[in-house]
Coordinates of C-alpha atoms and ligand atoms in Angstrom, one line a residue:
M1 CA 1.0 145.1 -56.5
K2 CA 2.3 141.6 -56.7
P3 CA 2.1 139.7 -53.3
F4 CA 5.8 138.9 -53.4
L5 CA 6.8 142.6 -53.9
L6 CA 4.3 143.7 -51.2
S7 CA 5.7 141.2 -48.7
L8 CA 9.2 142.4 -49.6
L9 CA 8.3 146.0 -48.9
V10 CA 6.5 145.2 -45.7
G11 CA 9.5 143.1 -44.7
S12 CA 11.9 145.9 -45.4
S13 CA 9.9 148.5 -43.5
L14 CA 9.7 146.2 -40.5
A15 CA 13.5 145.8 -40.7
A16 CA 13.8 149.6 -41.1
A17 CA 11.8 150.1 -37.9
E18 CA 14.0 147.7 -35.9
V19 CA 17.2 149.2 -37.3
S20 CA 15.9 152.7 -36.4
S21 CA 15.3 151.7 -32.8
V22 CA 18.7 150.0 -32.4
V23 CA 20.3 153.1 -33.8
K24 CA 18.4 155.4 -31.3
Q25 CA 19.8 153.3 -28.4
E26 CA 23.4 153.4 -29.7
L27 CA 23.5 157.0 -30.9
P28 CA 24.6 158.7 -27.6
S29 CA 27.7 156.4 -27.2
L30 CA 28.4 156.7 -31.0
V31 CA 28.5 160.5 -30.8
T32 CA 30.9 160.3 -27.8
L33 CA 33.1 157.9 -29.8
Y34 CA 32.9 160.4 -32.7
K35 CA 34.2 163.2 -30.6
E36 CA 37.0 161.1 -29.3
L37 CA 38.1 160.1 -32.8
H38 CA 37.7 163.6 -34.0
A39 CA 40.0 165.1 -31.3
N40 CA 42.6 162.4 -31.8
P41 CA 43.2 162.2 -35.6
E42 CA 46.2 160.3 -37.0
L43 CA 48.0 160.7 -40.3
S44 CA 48.1 158.1 -43.0
L45 CA 50.3 155.1 -42.1
H46 CA 50.3 156.2 -38.5
E47 CA 46.8 155.1 -37.5
T48 CA 47.9 153.1 -34.4
E49 CA 45.4 154.3 -31.8
T50 CA 42.6 154.6 -34.3
A51 CA 43.0 151.0 -35.5
A52 CA 43.2 149.7 -31.9
C53 CA 40.0 151.6 -31.1
I54 CA 38.1 150.2 -34.1
A55 CA 39.4 146.7 -33.4
K56 CA 38.2 147.0 -29.8
E57 CA 34.8 148.3 -30.9
L58 CA 34.3 145.5 -33.4
R59 CA 35.3 142.9 -30.8
E60 CA 32.8 144.3 -28.3
A61 CA 30.2 144.1 -31.0
G62 CA 30.8 140.4 -31.3
L63 CA 33.0 140.2 -34.5
E64 CA 36.0 138.0 -34.9
V65 CA 38.8 140.6 -35.3
T66 CA 42.3 140.4 -36.9
E67 CA 44.6 143.4 -36.6
N68 CA 47.6 144.6 -38.6
V69 CA 46.4 143.5 -41.9
G70 CA 48.5 145.4 -44.4
G71 CA 49.8 147.9 -41.9
H72 CA 47.2 149.2 -39.5
G73 CA 44.3 147.5 -41.3
V74 CA 41.6 145.9 -39.1
V75 CA 39.3 143.0 -40.3
G76 CA 36.2 142.0 -38.4
V77 CA 34.1 139.0 -39.5
L78 CA 30.5 138.4 -38.5
K79 CA 29.2 135.0 -39.5
N80 CA 25.5 134.3 -39.4
G81 CA 24.8 131.1 -41.3
D82 CA 25.0 130.3 -45.0
G83 CA 24.7 133.1 -47.5
P84 CA 26.6 135.7 -49.5
V85 CA 29.6 137.7 -48.1
I86 CA 29.3 141.5 -47.9
L87 CA 32.3 143.7 -47.3
V88 CA 31.8 147.0 -45.5
R89 CA 34.7 149.4 -45.4
T90 CA 35.7 152.4 -43.4
D91 CA 38.9 154.4 -43.7
L92 CA 40.9 155.3 -40.6
D93 CA 43.3 158.2 -41.5
A94 CA 43.2 162.0 -41.2
L95 CA 45.0 164.9 -42.9
P96 CA 47.7 167.4 -42.2
V97 CA 45.2 170.3 -41.8
K98 CA 44.9 172.8 -39.0
E99 CA 41.3 172.7 -37.8
Q100 CA 39.4 176.0 -37.9
T101 CA 35.9 174.9 -37.2
G102 CA 35.7 176.2 -33.7
A103 CA 33.9 173.0 -32.5
P104 CA 34.3 172.3 -28.8
Y105 CA 35.7 168.9 -29.7
A106 CA 38.1 170.3 -32.4
S107 CA 41.5 168.7 -32.9
T108 CA 44.5 170.6 -31.6
K109 CA 46.8 167.8 -32.4
V110 CA 50.3 168.6 -33.8
V111 CA 52.7 165.9 -34.9
K112 CA 55.9 165.4 -37.0
D113 CA 55.1 164.2 -40.5
D114 CA 57.2 161.6 -42.4
L115 CA 59.5 164.4 -43.5
G116 CA 60.0 165.6 -40.0
R117 CA 57.9 168.8 -40.4
E118 CA 55.5 169.8 -37.6
V119 CA 52.0 169.6 -38.9
S120 CA 48.5 169.9 -37.4
V121 CA 46.2 167.0 -37.9
M122 CA 42.5 167.0 -38.6
H123 CA 39.8 164.6 -39.7
A124 CA 39.0 167.0 -42.6
C125 CA 37.7 164.3 -44.9
G126 CA 35.1 163.0 -42.3
H127 CA 36.7 159.6 -41.9
D128 CA 35.7 159.8 -38.2
I129 CA 32.0 160.0 -39.3
H130 CA 32.7 156.9 -41.5
M131 CA 34.3 155.0 -38.5
T132 CA 31.5 155.9 -36.2
S133 CA 28.8 154.9 -38.7
F134 CA 30.8 151.7 -39.3
V135 CA 30.9 150.9 -35.5
G136 CA 27.2 151.6 -35.3
T137 CA 26.5 149.3 -38.2
A138 CA 28.6 146.5 -36.6
R139 CA 26.6 146.8 -33.4
A140 CA 23.2 146.9 -35.2
L141 CA 24.0 143.9 -37.4
S142 CA 25.1 142.0 -34.3
K143 CA 21.8 142.8 -32.5
L144 CA 19.6 142.1 -35.6
K145 CA 21.0 138.7 -36.6
D146 CA 17.5 137.4 -36.9
Q147 CA 17.0 139.8 -39.9
W148 CA 19.8 138.5 -42.1
Q149 CA 21.8 135.5 -43.1
G150 CA 25.4 135.3 -44.5
T151 CA 28.7 136.8 -43.6
V152 CA 29.8 140.4 -43.1
V153 CA 33.4 141.4 -43.4
M154 CA 34.0 144.8 -41.9
I155 CA 37.3 146.4 -42.6
G156 CA 39.1 149.5 -41.2
Q157 CA 41.5 150.6 -43.9
P158 CA 44.6 152.7 -43.3
A159 CA 46.2 155.3 -45.6
E160 CA 43.2 156.1 -47.8
E161 CA 44.4 159.7 -48.2
R162 CA 47.6 158.4 -49.8
V163 CA 45.6 155.8 -51.9
L164 CA 47.8 153.1 -50.5
G165 CA 45.8 151.3 -47.8
A166 CA 43.4 149.3 -50.0
R167 CA 46.3 147.8 -52.0
F168 CA 48.2 147.0 -48.8
M169 CA 45.2 145.1 -47.3
L170 CA 44.6 143.2 -50.6
R171 CA 48.3 142.3 -50.8
A172 CA 48.2 141.1 -47.1
G173 CA 45.5 138.5 -48.1
L174 CA 42.2 140.3 -47.5
F175 CA 40.5 138.2 -50.2
S176 CA 42.3 134.9 -49.4
K177 CA 42.7 134.8 -45.6
F178 CA 39.2 136.1 -44.9
P179 CA 35.9 135.3 -46.6
K180 CA 36.0 136.7 -50.1
P181 CA 33.2 139.3 -50.6
D182 CA 30.5 138.9 -53.3
K183 CA 29.8 142.7 -53.0
A184 CA 31.4 145.6 -51.2
I185 CA 29.9 148.8 -49.9
A186 CA 31.2 152.0 -48.2
L187 CA 30.0 155.5 -47.5
H188 CA 31.7 158.8 -47.7
C189 CA 30.8 162.2 -46.2
S190 CA 29.5 164.8 -48.5
S191 CA 30.3 168.4 -47.6
D192 CA 27.3 169.9 -49.5
M193 CA 24.4 167.5 -48.8
A194 CA 21.9 167.9 -46.0
H195 CA 22.1 165.5 -43.1
G196 CA 19.4 162.9 -43.3
T197 CA 20.1 162.4 -47.0
V198 CA 22.2 159.9 -49.0
G199 CA 23.6 160.4 -52.6
I200 CA 24.1 157.7 -55.1
V201 CA 26.1 157.8 -58.4
E202 CA 25.8 154.9 -60.8
G203 CA 28.8 154.1 -62.9
F204 CA 32.0 156.2 -62.7
A205 CA 31.7 158.2 -59.5
L206 CA 35.3 159.2 -58.7
A207 CA 38.3 159.6 -61.0
N208 CA 41.6 158.1 -61.9
V209 CA 44.3 160.3 -60.3
D210 CA 47.9 160.5 -61.4
S211 CA 50.6 162.8 -60.0
V212 CA 53.3 163.9 -62.4
E213 CA 56.4 165.8 -61.8
I214 CA 58.2 167.5 -64.7
V215 CA 61.8 168.5 -64.2
V216 CA 62.6 171.2 -66.8
K217 CA 66.4 171.5 -67.1
G218 CA 68.2 174.6 -68.3
V219 CA 71.7 176.0 -68.7
G220 CA 72.1 178.6 -66.0
G221 CA 74.1 181.8 -66.0
H222 CA 74.0 185.6 -65.7
G223 CA 70.6 187.3 -66.2
S224 CA 72.2 189.8 -68.5
M225 CA 73.5 187.1 -70.9
P226 CA 70.5 185.0 -72.1
H227 CA 72.2 184.3 -75.4
L228 CA 74.8 182.1 -73.5
C229 CA 72.1 180.3 -71.4
K230 CA 69.1 178.1 -71.9
D231 CA 66.4 179.6 -69.7
P232 CA 64.2 176.8 -68.0
I233 CA 61.7 179.4 -66.7
V234 CA 60.7 180.5 -70.2
L235 CA 60.6 176.8 -71.3
A236 CA 58.5 175.8 -68.3
S237 CA 56.1 178.7 -69.0
Q238 CA 55.6 177.5 -72.6
I239 CA 55.1 173.9 -71.4
V240 CA 52.4 175.1 -68.9
L241 CA 50.5 176.8 -71.6
A242 CA 51.0 174.1 -74.2
L243 CA 49.6 171.5 -71.7
Q244 CA 46.3 173.4 -71.6
T245 CA 45.6 172.2 -75.1
I246 CA 45.5 168.5 -74.1
V247 CA 42.0 168.7 -72.6
S248 CA 40.7 171.5 -74.8
R249 CA 42.0 170.1 -78.2
E250 CA 43.0 166.4 -77.8
V251 CA 40.6 164.7 -75.4
K252 CA 37.2 163.8 -76.9
P253 CA 34.5 166.3 -75.8
G254 CA 32.2 164.7 -73.2
D255 CA 35.0 162.5 -71.9
P256 CA 36.0 164.1 -68.6
A257 CA 39.6 164.9 -68.0
V258 CA 41.7 167.4 -66.0
V259 CA 45.3 168.5 -66.3
T260 CA 46.2 170.9 -63.5
V261 CA 49.7 172.3 -62.9
G262 CA 49.5 172.8 -59.2
S263 CA 53.1 173.9 -58.4
I264 CA 55.9 175.6 -60.2
H265 CA 59.3 176.2 -58.6
G266 CA 62.5 177.6 -60.1
G267 CA 65.1 180.3 -59.7
T268 CA 66.6 182.1 -56.8
K269 CA 67.2 185.7 -57.8
S270 CA 66.2 188.3 -60.4
N271 CA 69.6 188.4 -62.2
I272 CA 70.3 184.7 -62.4
I273 CA 69.1 182.4 -65.1
S274 CA 68.4 179.2 -63.2
D275 CA 69.3 175.7 -64.3
E276 CA 66.1 173.9 -63.2
V277 CA 62.3 174.4 -62.8
R278 CA 60.0 171.8 -61.3
L279 CA 56.4 171.5 -62.2
Q280 CA 53.9 169.3 -60.3
L281 CA 50.7 168.2 -61.9
T282 CA 47.6 166.3 -61.0
L283 CA 45.7 164.4 -63.8
R284 CA 42.1 163.2 -63.5
S285 CA 40.1 161.0 -65.8
Y286 CA 37.6 158.1 -65.8
K287 CA 38.5 155.9 -68.7
K288 CA 41.7 153.8 -68.8
E289 CA 42.4 155.0 -72.4
T290 CA 42.0 158.7 -71.4
R291 CA 44.3 158.2 -68.5
Q292 CA 47.0 156.9 -70.9
Q293 CA 46.3 159.6 -73.4
L294 CA 47.0 162.3 -70.8
V295 CA 50.3 160.9 -69.9
D296 CA 51.4 160.3 -73.5
S297 CA 50.4 163.8 -74.6
I298 CA 52.3 165.4 -71.7
K299 CA 55.4 163.4 -72.6
R300 CA 55.1 164.4 -76.3
I301 CA 54.4 168.1 -75.6
V302 CA 57.2 168.4 -73.0
K303 CA 59.8 166.9 -75.4
A304 CA 58.6 168.9 -78.4
Q305 CA 58.7 172.2 -76.4
A306 CA 62.3 171.4 -75.3
E307 CA 63.3 170.6 -78.8
S308 CA 61.8 173.9 -80.0
A309 CA 64.0 175.7 -77.4
N310 CA 67.0 173.9 -78.9
M311 CA 67.8 172.1 -75.6
P312 CA 70.9 169.9 -75.9
A313 CA 70.2 166.1 -75.7
D314 CA 71.5 165.9 -72.1
K315 CA 69.2 168.6 -70.9
M316 CA 65.9 167.2 -72.1
P317 CA 63.1 167.5 -69.4
E318 CA 62.1 164.5 -67.4
V319 CA 58.5 163.4 -66.9
L320 CA 58.1 161.4 -63.6
L321 CA 55.0 159.5 -62.8
S322 CA 54.4 159.1 -59.0
D323 CA 53.4 155.8 -57.3
D324 CA 50.5 157.6 -55.5
R325 CA 48.0 156.7 -58.2
A326 CA 44.3 156.1 -57.7
T327 CA 42.0 154.2 -60.0
A328 CA 38.6 155.5 -60.9
L329 CA 35.7 154.3 -58.7
Y330 CA 33.1 152.4 -60.7
N331 CA 29.8 152.0 -58.8
Q332 CA 28.1 148.9 -60.3
P333 CA 24.7 150.1 -61.4
E334 CA 22.8 146.9 -60.4
L335 CA 24.3 147.0 -56.9
C336 CA 23.6 150.8 -56.6
Q337 CA 19.9 150.2 -57.5
E338 CA 19.6 147.5 -54.8
V339 CA 21.3 149.7 -52.2
R340 CA 19.2 152.6 -53.2
Q341 CA 16.0 150.6 -52.6
Y342 CA 17.1 149.3 -49.2
I343 CA 18.3 152.7 -48.0
G344 CA 15.2 154.4 -49.4
A345 CA 13.0 152.0 -47.4
A346 CA 15.0 153.0 -44.2
I347 CA 15.3 156.8 -44.6
G348 CA 12.6 157.6 -47.2
A349 CA 13.0 157.3 -50.9
E350 CA 12.8 161.1 -51.3
N351 CA 16.0 161.3 -49.2
V352 CA 18.1 159.2 -51.6
I353 CA 19.4 161.6 -54.2
T354 CA 21.0 160.9 -57.5
R355 CA 24.4 162.7 -57.6
E356 CA 26.8 163.6 -60.3
P357 CA 30.2 162.0 -60.6
V358 CA 33.2 164.2 -59.3
M359 CA 36.9 164.0 -60.0
G360 CA 38.1 163.4 -56.5
A361 CA 39.7 160.0 -55.7
E362 CA 39.1 157.1 -53.4
D363 CA 41.0 153.9 -53.2
F364 CA 37.8 151.9 -52.4
S365 CA 38.0 151.3 -56.1
E366 CA 40.8 148.9 -55.6
Y367 CA 38.5 146.3 -54.0
G368 CA 36.8 145.9 -57.4
M369 CA 40.0 145.8 -59.4
T370 CA 41.2 142.3 -58.5
K371 CA 40.6 139.2 -60.7
D372 CA 37.4 138.6 -58.6
K373 CA 35.8 141.9 -60.0
V374 CA 33.8 142.4 -56.8
P375 CA 30.9 144.8 -57.5
L376 CA 31.2 148.0 -55.5
C377 CA 28.9 150.8 -54.3
M378 CA 30.1 153.8 -52.4
F379 CA 27.4 156.2 -51.5
W380 CA 27.5 159.8 -50.2
L381 CA 26.3 160.7 -46.8
G382 CA 24.9 164.2 -46.1
T383 CA 26.5 166.0 -43.2
Q384 CA 25.3 169.6 -43.2
P385 CA 22.3 171.4 -41.7
P386 CA 19.5 171.5 -44.4
T387 CA 19.0 175.2 -43.9
V388 CA 22.7 175.9 -44.5
V389 CA 22.7 173.8 -47.7
A390 CA 19.5 175.5 -49.0
A391 CA 21.0 179.0 -48.2
A392 CA 24.3 178.1 -50.0
K393 CA 22.4 176.9 -53.0
E394 CA 20.3 180.0 -53.2
K395 CA 23.2 182.4 -52.9
G396 CA 25.5 180.3 -55.1
T397 CA 28.3 180.3 -52.4
P398 CA 30.1 177.0 -51.9
L399 CA 30.2 175.4 -48.5
P400 CA 33.6 174.4 -47.0
S401 CA 34.7 171.3 -49.0
L402 CA 36.2 168.0 -47.8
H403 CA 39.8 168.6 -46.8
S404 CA 39.0 172.2 -45.8
P405 CA 39.9 173.3 -42.2
Y406 CA 36.3 174.6 -41.9
F407 CA 34.6 171.3 -42.9
K408 CA 32.3 170.6 -40.0
P409 CA 29.8 167.7 -40.2
V410 CA 26.9 167.8 -37.7
P411 CA 27.7 164.6 -35.7
E412 CA 24.4 163.3 -34.4
P413 CA 22.1 163.3 -37.4
S414 CA 24.9 162.4 -39.8
I415 CA 25.9 159.4 -37.8
E416 CA 22.3 158.4 -37.3
T417 CA 21.6 158.4 -41.1
G418 CA 25.0 156.7 -41.7
V419 CA 24.2 153.8 -39.5
R420 CA 20.6 153.4 -40.7
A421 CA 21.6 153.6 -44.3
M422 CA 24.6 151.2 -44.0
T423 CA 22.8 148.7 -41.8
S424 CA 19.7 148.6 -44.0
A425 CA 21.8 148.1 -47.1
V426 CA 23.6 145.1 -45.5
I427 CA 20.5 143.6 -44.2
G428 CA 18.8 144.1 -47.6
L429 CA 21.7 142.4 -49.4
L430 CA 21.7 139.5 -46.9
K431 CA 18.0 139.1 -46.4
K432 CA 16.8 135.7 -45.5
Ligands
LIG1 ZN1 40.1 162.8 -48.4
LIG2 ZN1 37.9 160.6 -47.6

């Protein structure tokens, strides 16, 4: 082995030992913090208490903190001499899900949502594990300043679940009012990986997401007189089936894409031909061109189906694209390889697993979409008991997924690995 590489490895294993001992000291208070956050979840755009808590924690860890950056966004800056700038991100928000885990610290919170409906709230995406790992990382980096050099920008981002928060923080001047990052990293809970492990996906890791609503109009009337009506239920049914050919017949094989019609609503009674049906779709893709292709194909098919039903010009269906759009997350391969090496030195290379991309969404991607083209790496954090993961694999039964009311990460070991992995990654990227 070359002397340089040897000293690098010896250096990183020394750092790993120090990180490990700081994490051990901090773990009990981090688990307490986790349970508090878990029992007090807040919906997207309503993260008041959560943001205040994260701001307080970052301040106590010695960071310079700014609040209310793009809504409830929190920015903490830790300067430690000359060197690169690394951004570390956690998200703050929870979901309208009624928790069913039976955990003693389970959320029983009920609030009114933006439409005035009563909803239960739960950290069903594990953002509380993210926040706790993030706070642990802030504390560890502060205590281990002799191990690294540069600047760390730690951000608590609101409204991830509505894929709005990253854009809000960027628009509020995240890259101009604060040190501009050279690289950005984040972690996300995995619902099917064992705690103590980390997963890495190089390249596209999460998908473009578009929500589309199709308003199929008709000419309503008596159910016994279809010849005098234009039935939107029949037309909507034909549209649903015709849309299935986009992925199967139009998109290039091997190029991932999903078109799902998740909701269909129309009609009131058996003997009335209604005058409207609404379809709600989610579209997933990785490439920009495929994303456009899906939208174009939907518009073409919807129009052609309506024409074949002889719809009058003023009753043509509308295809509405929602603002809640997420851009695919591209994990820069070089950064992933670096992060993999540093995390591997901390938790054991055998515990860093190569994962496959999935078609969920994350607005962490937005930090890499500005003109600065900041390289990104978001890695998966295992949260489940290894025996449970092994048994599920053997039986072929899926474990409760993210967003499920039954998703239950095991706090202590998940947070411990989260802090060790994230801290080691940052120290590695900012090593002296
Ligand atoms: Zn989520
Ligand atoms: Zn999430």
